[in-house]
mmCIF file of C-alpha atoms in Angstrom:
data_model
loop_
_atom_site.group_PDB
_atom_site.id
_atom_site.type_symbol
_atom_site.label_atom_id
_atom_site.label_comp_id
_atom_site.label_asym_id
_atom_site.label_seq_id
_atom_site.Cartn_x
_atom_site.Cartn_y
_atom_site.Cartn_z
ATOM 1 C CA MET A 300 106.143 52.299 131.468
ATOM 2 C CA GLU A 301 108.023 49.941 129.165
ATOM 3 C CA ASP A 302 105.341 47.245 129.570
ATOM 4 C CA LEU A 303 102.441 49.543 128.695
ATOM 5 C CA PRO A 304 100.760 49.148 125.308
ATOM 6 C CA GLU A 305 101.816 51.769 122.786
ATOM 7 C CA ASN A 306 98.377 53.394 122.587
ATOM 8 C CA VAL A 307 98.317 53.838 126.375
ATOM 9 C CA THR A 308 101.772 55.423 126.320
ATOM 10 C CA VAL A 309 100.612 57.833 123.623
ATOM 11 C CA GLU A 310 97.553 58.760 125.689
ATOM 12 C CA ILE A 311 99.745 59.568 128.695
ATOM 13 C CA LEU A 312 102.434 61.489 126.831
ATOM 14 C CA SER A 313 99.931 63.518 124.806
ATOM 15 C CA ARG A 314 98.592 65.066 128.021
ATOM 16 C CA LEU A 315 101.963 66.405 129.163
ATOM 17 C CA PRO A 316 103.060 70.077 128.782
ATOM 18 C CA VAL A 317 105.060 71.029 125.718
ATOM 19 C CA LYS A 318 108.235 71.614 127.722
ATOM 20 C CA THR A 319 108.036 68.089 129.166
ATOM 21 C CA ILE A 320 107.532 66.575 125.706
ATOM 22 C CA ILE A 321 110.901 67.976 124.647
ATOM 23 C CA HIS A 322 112.586 66.061 127.465
ATOM 24 C CA CYS A 323 110.584 62.907 126.654
ATOM 25 C CA LYS A 324 112.327 62.715 123.283
ATOM 26 C CA CYS A 325 115.598 62.069 125.114
ATOM 27 C CA VAL A 326 114.342 59.206 127.304
ATOM 28 C CA CYS A 327 114.555 56.386 124.757
ATOM 29 C CA LYS A 328 114.279 55.680 121.042
ATOM 30 C CA LYS A 329 110.727 54.342 121.445
ATOM 31 C CA TRP A 330 109.478 57.580 122.988
ATOM 32 C CA LEU A 331 111.360 59.603 120.377
ATOM 33 C CA ASN A 332 109.534 57.753 117.598
ATOM 34 C CA LEU A 333 106.175 58.156 119.337
ATOM 35 C CA VAL A 334 106.357 61.906 119.914
ATOM 36 C CA SER A 335 107.804 62.487 116.415
ATOM 37 C CA ASN A 336 104.790 60.853 114.766
ATOM 38 C CA SER A 337 102.355 63.192 112.984
ATOM 39 C CA TYR A 338 99.393 61.522 114.731
ATOM 40 C CA PHE A 339 100.919 62.286 118.131
ATOM 41 C CA ALA A 340 101.560 65.898 117.117
ATOM 42 C CA THR A 341 97.922 66.366 116.104
ATOM 43 C CA LEU A 342 96.640 64.666 119.277
ATOM 44 C CA HIS A 343 98.916 66.697 121.553
ATOM 45 C CA LEU A 344 97.954 69.932 119.815
ATOM 46 C CA SER A 345 94.249 69.220 120.360
ATOM 47 C CA ARG A 346 94.837 68.766 124.095
ATOM 48 C CA SER A 347 97.218 71.663 124.637
ATOM 49 C CA PRO A 348 96.133 75.033 126.027
ATOM 50 C CA ALA A 349 96.014 78.047 123.734
ATOM 51 C CA GLY A 350 99.356 79.634 123.017
ATOM 52 C CA LEU A 351 101.081 82.227 120.870
ATOM 53 C CA MET A 352 104.414 82.159 119.110
ATOM 54 C CA ILE A 353 105.737 85.718 118.990
ATOM 55 C CA HIS A 354 108.552 86.647 116.623
ATOM 56 C CA HIS A 355 110.491 89.315 118.488
ATOM 57 C CA ASN A 356 113.400 91.321 117.143
ATOM 58 C CA PRO A 357 115.044 93.553 119.761
ATOM 59 C CA ILE A 358 116.516 95.738 117.014
ATOM 60 C CA LYS A 359 114.029 98.330 115.806
ATOM 61 C CA GLY A 360 112.865 98.157 112.219
ATOM 62 C CA ARG A 361 110.985 95.466 110.330
ATOM 63 C CA TRP A 362 113.875 94.832 107.932
ATOM 64 C CA SER A 363 116.588 94.522 110.539
ATOM 65 C CA GLN A 364 119.457 92.267 109.472
ATOM 66 C CA GLN A 365 118.950 90.087 112.544
ATOM 67 C CA PRO A 366 116.814 86.903 112.594
ATOM 68 C CA GLY A 367 115.259 87.642 115.995
ATOM 69 C CA ILE A 368 113.833 85.380 118.697
ATOM 70 C CA LEU A 369 110.762 83.114 118.697
ATOM 71 C CA LYS A 370 108.998 83.315 122.053
ATOM 72 C CA TRP A 371 106.341 80.823 123.176
ATOM 73 C CA VAL A 372 103.570 82.464 125.230
ATOM 74 C CA GLU A 373 100.764 80.524 126.933
ATOM 75 C CA VAL A 374 97.344 82.124 127.230
ATOM 76 C CA GLU A 375 95.805 81.696 130.673
ATOM 77 C CA ASP A 376 92.074 82.427 130.549
ATOM 78 C CA GLU A 377 90.039 83.528 133.524
ATOM 79 C CA TYR A 378 86.413 84.528 133.813
ATOM 80 C CA ASP A 379 86.900 88.188 132.902
ATOM 81 C CA ASP A 380 90.594 88.432 132.109
ATOM 82 C CA HIS A 381 93.411 86.893 130.065
ATOM 83 C CA HIS A 382 97.040 86.473 131.079
ATOM 84 C CA LEU A 383 100.075 85.815 128.891
ATOM 85 C CA HIS A 384 102.767 83.651 130.473
ATOM 86 C CA HIS A 385 106.187 83.587 128.838
ATOM 87 C CA ASP A 386 108.683 80.890 129.758
ATOM 88 C CA PRO A 387 112.215 81.974 128.680
ATOM 89 C CA VAL A 388 113.246 78.302 128.438
ATOM 90 C CA MET A 389 110.823 77.853 125.532
ATOM 91 C CA SER A 390 112.356 80.692 123.488
ATOM 92 C CA LEU A 391 114.197 79.870 120.264
ATOM 93 C CA ASN A 392 116.986 82.323 119.503
ATOM 94 C CA LEU A 393 117.298 82.364 115.714
ATOM 95 C CA ASN A 394 120.342 84.627 115.988
ATOM 96 C CA LEU A 395 122.380 81.609 117.115
ATOM 97 C CA ALA A 396 121.701 79.554 113.967
ATOM 98 C CA PRO A 397 124.685 79.900 111.581
ATOM 99 C CA LEU A 398 122.475 79.664 108.478
ATOM 100 C CA LEU A 399 120.228 82.522 109.627
ATOM 101 C CA GLN A 400 122.805 85.053 110.785
ATOM 102 C CA LYS A 401 123.080 88.463 109.090
ATOM 103 C CA SER A 402 119.724 88.109 107.391
ATOM 104 C CA THR A 403 116.127 89.207 107.775
ATOM 105 C CA ILE A 404 113.643 86.541 108.891
ATOM 106 C CA LEU A 405 109.904 87.034 108.392
ATOM 107 C CA THR A 406 107.164 84.703 109.631
ATOM 108 C CA VAL A 407 104.900 84.101 106.628
ATOM 109 C CA GLY A 408 102.642 81.295 107.878
ATOM 110 C CA SER A 409 101.679 79.028 110.763
ATOM 111 C CA VAL A 410 99.846 75.683 110.720
ATOM 112 C CA ASN A 411 99.476 73.124 113.532
ATOM 113 C CA GLY A 412 102.423 74.487 115.495
ATOM 114 C CA LEU A 413 104.740 74.698 112.468
ATOM 115 C CA LEU A 414 106.065 78.034 111.211
ATOM 116 C CA CYS A 415 106.987 79.042 107.682
ATOM 117 C CA LEU A 416 109.924 81.463 107.715
ATOM 118 C CA TRP A 417 111.257 83.505 104.811
ATOM 119 C CA GLN A 418 114.921 84.522 104.870
ATOM 120 C CA SER A 419 116.202 87.483 102.855
ATOM 121 C CA GLY A 420 119.205 89.775 102.857
ATOM 122 C CA GLN A 421 122.906 89.307 102.122
ATOM 123 C CA GLY A 422 122.034 87.566 98.852
ATOM 124 C CA LYS A 423 119.863 84.982 100.635
ATOM 125 C CA ASP A 424 116.361 83.966 99.602
ATOM 126 C CA ASN A 425 115.347 80.808 101.452
ATOM 127 C CA THR A 426 112.146 79.319 102.858
ATOM 128 C CA TYR A 427 112.186 77.280 106.078
ATOM 129 C CA ILE A 428 109.597 75.170 107.872
ATOM 130 C CA CYS A 429 110.360 75.295 111.576
ATOM 131 C CA ASN A 430 109.052 73.490 114.655
ATOM 132 C CA PRO A 431 110.008 76.048 117.323
ATOM 133 C CA ILE A 432 109.176 73.670 120.166
ATOM 134 C CA THR A 433 111.446 70.810 119.105
ATOM 135 C CA ARG A 434 114.045 73.200 117.600
ATOM 136 C CA GLU A 435 113.871 71.293 114.303
ATOM 137 C CA TYR A 436 113.632 72.856 110.863
ATOM 138 C CA MET A 437 113.882 72.030 107.170
ATOM 139 C CA ILE A 438 114.899 74.222 104.260
ATOM 140 C CA LEU A 439 112.855 74.053 101.070
ATOM 141 C CA PRO A 440 114.490 73.899 97.632
ATOM 142 C CA ARG A 441 115.244 77.176 95.911
ATOM 143 C CA GLN A 442 112.499 78.572 93.701
ATOM 144 C CA LYS A 443 112.655 78.908 89.924
ATOM 145 C CA TYR A 444 111.989 82.620 89.775
ATOM 146 C CA TYR A 445 113.155 85.788 91.473
ATOM 147 C CA LYS A 446 116.778 85.164 90.517
ATOM 148 C CA GLU A 447 117.197 88.716 89.259
ATOM 149 C CA GLY A 448 115.035 91.801 89.175
ATOM 150 C CA TYR A 449 112.512 93.066 91.673
ATOM 151 C CA ALA A 450 109.387 91.308 92.841
ATOM 152 C CA ASP A 451 106.953 91.522 95.725
ATOM 153 C CA ILE A 452 106.514 88.047 97.191
ATOM 154 C CA VAL A 453 103.241 86.810 98.666
ATOM 155 C CA TYR A 454 103.194 83.668 100.834
ATOM 156 C CA CYS A 455 100.847 81.242 102.513
ATOM 157 C CA PHE A 456 101.538 77.998 104.362
ATOM 158 C CA GLY A 457 98.678 75.525 104.746
ATOM 159 C CA VAL A 458 97.365 71.998 104.564
ATOM 160 C CA GLY A 459 94.630 70.550 102.375
ATOM 161 C CA SER A 460 91.292 69.710 103.971
ATOM 162 C CA LEU A 461 90.924 66.456 102.010
ATOM 163 C CA ARG A 462 94.433 65.228 101.266
ATOM 164 C CA GLN A 463 96.052 66.581 104.445
ATOM 165 C CA GLU A 464 99.161 67.507 102.444
ATOM 166 C CA TYR A 465 101.224 70.417 103.752
ATOM 167 C CA ARG A 466 101.985 72.981 101.064
ATOM 168 C CA VAL A 467 103.573 76.389 100.663
ATOM 169 C CA ILE A 468 102.380 78.741 97.935
ATOM 170 C CA ARG A 469 104.587 81.608 96.860
ATOM 171 C CA ILE A 470 103.429 84.290 94.391
ATOM 172 C CA PHE A 471 105.819 86.619 92.591
ATOM 173 C CA GLN A 472 104.462 90.058 91.736
ATOM 174 C CA GLY A 473 106.745 92.226 89.612
ATOM 175 C CA ASN A 474 109.714 91.846 87.278
ATOM 176 C CA ILE A 475 111.018 88.282 87.194
ATOM 177 C CA ASN A 476 113.119 86.195 84.866
ATOM 178 C CA ILE A 477 111.201 83.477 83.037
ATOM 179 C CA PRO A 478 113.367 80.425 82.241
ATOM 180 C CA SER A 479 113.303 79.343 78.601
ATOM 181 C CA ASP A 480 114.961 76.743 76.432
ATOM 182 C CA SER A 481 116.998 79.377 74.615
ATOM 183 C CA THR A 482 120.145 80.975 75.975
ATOM 184 C CA SER A 483 118.458 84.357 76.222
ATOM 185 C CA ARG A 484 116.496 85.259 79.315
ATOM 186 C CA SER A 485 113.270 87.226 79.148
ATOM 187 C CA ARG A 486 111.987 89.485 81.877
ATOM 188 C CA SER A 487 108.290 90.107 82.359
ATOM 189 C CA SER A 488 106.016 91.808 84.859
ATOM 190 C CA VAL A 489 103.575 89.088 85.911
ATOM 191 C CA LEU A 490 101.909 87.558 88.918
ATOM 192 C CA ARG A 491 103.183 83.984 88.944
ATOM 193 C CA ALA A 492 102.454 81.308 91.548
ATOM 194 C CA GLU A 493 104.495 78.280 92.588
ATOM 195 C CA VAL A 494 103.582 75.530 95.059
ATOM 196 C CA TYR A 495 105.799 73.232 97.113
ATOM 197 C CA THR A 496 104.234 70.029 98.493
ATOM 198 C CA PHE A 497 105.928 68.315 101.435
ATOM 199 C CA GLY A 498 107.549 65.060 100.400
ATOM 200 C CA THR A 499 108.538 66.316 96.962
ATOM 201 C CA SER A 500 111.835 67.826 95.887
ATOM 202 C CA GLN A 501 110.816 70.840 93.850
ATOM 203 C CA TRP A 502 108.433 73.741 93.375
ATOM 204 C CA ARG A 503 105.733 73.468 90.711
ATOM 205 C CA SER A 504 104.334 76.320 88.641
ATOM 206 C CA VAL A 505 100.586 76.656 89.186
ATOM 207 C CA CYS A 506 99.414 79.534 87.038
ATOM 208 C CA ASP A 507 99.558 83.253 86.436
ATOM 209 C CA ILE A 508 96.902 85.259 88.244
ATOM 210 C CA PRO A 509 95.347 88.489 86.938
ATOM 211 C CA TYR A 510 95.148 90.455 90.187
ATOM 212 C CA TRP A 511 97.756 92.075 92.413
ATOM 213 C CA LEU A 512 97.474 90.773 95.975
ATOM 214 C CA ASP A 513 97.921 92.842 99.128
ATOM 215 C CA ARG A 514 100.182 91.862 102.071
ATOM 216 C CA PHE A 515 103.103 89.453 101.884
ATOM 217 C CA CYS A 516 101.367 86.842 104.053
ATOM 218 C CA GLY A 517 97.828 85.511 103.611
ATOM 219 C CA PRO A 518 95.960 83.841 106.519
ATOM 220 C CA PHE A 519 95.146 80.132 106.228
ATOM 221 C CA LEU A 520 91.708 78.766 107.125
ATOM 222 C CA ASN A 521 89.585 75.780 106.029
ATOM 223 C CA GLY A 522 92.050 74.556 103.437
ATOM 224 C CA HIS A 523 92.368 77.968 101.757
ATOM 225 C CA ALA A 524 94.789 80.879 101.631
ATOM 226 C CA HIS A 525 93.189 84.327 101.698
ATOM 227 C CA TRP A 526 94.426 87.680 100.373
ATOM 228 C CA SER A 527 92.949 91.118 99.766
ATOM 229 C CA VAL A 528 92.887 92.197 96.121
ATOM 230 C CA PHE A 529 94.228 95.487 94.789
ATOM 231 C CA GLY A 530 92.096 97.233 92.167
ATOM 232 C CA LYS A 531 88.478 98.207 91.764
ATOM 233 C CA ASP A 532 87.603 96.005 88.762
ATOM 234 C CA SER A 533 87.436 92.714 90.677
ATOM 235 C CA PRO A 534 84.000 91.241 91.577
ATOM 236 C CA GLU A 535 85.081 90.678 95.204
ATOM 237 C CA ASN A 536 87.832 92.111 97.396
ATOM 238 C CA ILE A 537 89.163 88.725 98.590
ATOM 239 C CA TYR A 538 91.054 86.149 96.526
ATOM 240 C CA VAL A 539 91.595 82.586 97.791
ATOM 241 C CA PHE A 540 93.740 79.589 96.886
ATOM 242 C CA ASP A 541 92.389 76.064 97.409
ATOM 243 C CA PHE A 542 95.195 73.839 98.743
ATOM 244 C CA ASP A 543 93.475 70.645 97.580
ATOM 245 C CA ASN A 544 92.556 71.641 94.027
ATOM 246 C CA GLU A 545 95.345 74.220 93.600
ATOM 247 C CA THR A 546 92.942 76.737 92.081
ATOM 248 C CA PHE A 547 92.311 80.456 92.641
ATOM 249 C CA ASN A 548 88.838 81.916 93.107
ATOM 250 C CA PHE A 549 87.134 85.029 94.379
ATOM 251 C CA PHE A 550 85.673 84.845 97.858
ATOM 252 C CA PRO A 551 82.724 86.716 99.425
ATOM 253 C CA SER A 552 84.016 89.905 101.013
ATOM 254 C CA PRO A 553 82.401 92.224 103.590
ATOM 255 C CA PRO A 554 80.537 95.370 102.547
ATOM 256 C CA VAL A 555 82.731 98.219 101.325
ATOM 257 C CA GLU A 556 82.780 100.991 103.881
ATOM 258 C CA THR A 557 83.852 104.601 103.354
ATOM 259 C CA ILE A 558 84.581 107.179 106.030
ATOM 260 C CA GLN A 559 84.056 110.804 105.070
ATOM 261 C CA GLY A 560 87.259 112.814 105.332
ATOM 262 C CA SER A 561 89.491 109.752 105.624
ATOM 263 C CA GLU A 562 92.347 109.708 103.112
ATOM 264 C CA ASN A 563 93.750 106.293 104.042
ATOM 265 C CA HIS A 564 92.103 102.872 104.084
ATOM 266 C CA PHE A 565 94.053 99.685 104.849
ATOM 267 C CA LYS A 566 92.554 96.178 104.832
ATOM 268 C CA THR A 567 94.073 93.283 106.756
ATOM 269 C CA LEU A 568 92.780 89.705 106.791
ATOM 270 C CA ALA A 569 93.261 87.404 109.772
ATOM 271 C CA VAL A 570 91.684 84.502 111.669
ATOM 272 C CA LEU A 571 89.801 85.285 114.882
ATOM 273 C CA ASN A 572 88.322 82.487 117.013
ATOM 274 C CA GLY A 573 88.281 80.153 114.030
ATOM 275 C CA CYS A 574 86.551 82.685 111.759
ATOM 276 C CA LEU A 575 87.881 84.767 108.890
ATOM 277 C CA CYS A 576 87.983 88.445 109.788
ATOM 278 C CA GLN A 577 88.875 91.683 108.024
ATOM 279 C CA CYS A 578 90.254 94.738 109.782
ATOM 280 C CA ASP A 579 89.495 98.051 108.029
ATOM 281 C CA THR A 580 91.786 100.828 109.231
ATOM 282 C CA PHE A 581 90.890 104.438 108.435
ATOM 283 C CA ASP A 582 92.408 107.701 109.636
ATOM 284 C CA SER A 583 89.910 107.982 112.459
ATOM 285 C CA GLN A 584 88.249 104.574 112.740
ATOM 286 C CA LEU A 585 89.051 100.892 113.081
ATOM 287 C CA THR A 586 86.405 98.347 112.019
ATOM 288 C CA ILE A 587 86.628 94.565 112.439
ATOM 289 C CA TRP A 588 84.367 92.387 110.309
ATOM 290 C CA VAL A 589 83.907 88.700 111.183
ATOM 291 C CA MET A 590 82.542 86.006 108.847
ATOM 292 C CA LYS A 591 80.344 83.928 111.159
ATOM 293 C CA GLU A 592 79.667 81.191 108.560
ATOM 294 C CA TYR A 593 82.581 80.407 106.280
ATOM 295 C CA GLY A 594 81.927 81.174 102.630
ATOM 296 C CA VAL A 595 78.530 82.835 103.204
ATOM 297 C CA LYS A 596 78.587 86.506 102.214
ATOM 298 C CA THR A 597 75.553 87.447 104.314
ATOM 299 C CA SER A 598 77.270 86.112 107.454
ATOM 300 C CA TRP A 599 79.772 88.998 107.559
ATOM 301 C CA HIS A 600 79.150 90.836 110.832
ATOM 302 C CA LYS A 601 80.570 94.154 112.012
ATOM 303 C CA ASP A 602 82.016 92.870 115.268
ATOM 304 C CA LEU A 603 83.892 95.909 116.590
ATOM 305 C CA VAL A 604 84.204 99.623 115.809
ATOM 306 C CA ILE A 605 86.765 101.869 117.468
ATOM 307 C CA LYS A 606 86.547 105.590 116.724
ATOM 308 C CA GLU A 607 89.019 108.308 117.553
ATOM 309 C CA SER A 608 88.075 111.908 118.189
ATOM 310 C CA PHE A 609 90.229 114.964 118.678
ATOM 311 C CA SER A 610 89.696 117.431 121.489
ATOM 312 C CA SER A 611 90.308 120.992 120.262
ATOM 313 C CA LYS A 612 90.748 122.267 123.818
ATOM 314 C CA MET A 613 93.075 119.596 125.183
ATOM 315 C CA GLY A 614 94.880 118.834 121.934
ATOM 316 C CA THR A 615 94.611 115.100 122.714
ATOM 317 C CA ARG A 616 93.085 112.108 121.042
ATOM 318 C CA ALA A 617 90.390 110.059 122.719
ATOM 319 C CA SER A 618 88.913 106.661 121.846
ATOM 320 C CA ASP A 619 85.176 106.032 121.937
#
């Protein structure tokens, strides 16, 4: 294949399975450069079957002081069924990385096969961008804030629709130290956002935002990060960040639903089949809303409703 034109070689390699691509990097320097190119990564991703990267921690508890294992799972679709195929060779054991040991690792974003990982515990507070397939990763510079005090941290990892620049946004919600020119340090309870753009060497302050955001990780879709908003005084229940313009705006949210007798209501945003969706969880009902046309409020559709009922005779719970 040495005599083949470069574009032909790319066409051939881009159709190979992920596991084979890893071995191709070791064949020669030319192939290493080809498969490491961002164009090749995008082309290969468009031709690859659907897959999931599952972050598994064998130790119970979300805040376990163990990094866990990243497991690659391929989705095999059939006419009326779906199968998940896990290849142990494709697993990435984060527990073996010296920098990650004795710390908690949370997955806070995923774009084009890259994962954004947040490390905490044992005095550590680091952000990593990881390619779990190639076993490569980079650590981002330390942030300005959250050096002392308590703060909830909200993340999103994405890429601009126009500029195609990868960025990580990190929002601090709570008591943080604000650097000043004087020797004294002031502490304030604010919601402050910082952005890191790939290719730069530092985080940049964007702005303070007036609303408390729910969940530590917002889903990325169409060049925007999405979060649910706490509070009843906001015009919409969804707040978005534009990765191109670096601005915050409200976003059309689905109708507000109430269930009589339900004391709890949790909202979770996600991406389902390329569409923004919201999962409303009540004590006795689960509702999934799907936005069929991005940005159009009237396109929100109640896609699925799961109700639970209690049998007084059997003392069991049944799903409708």
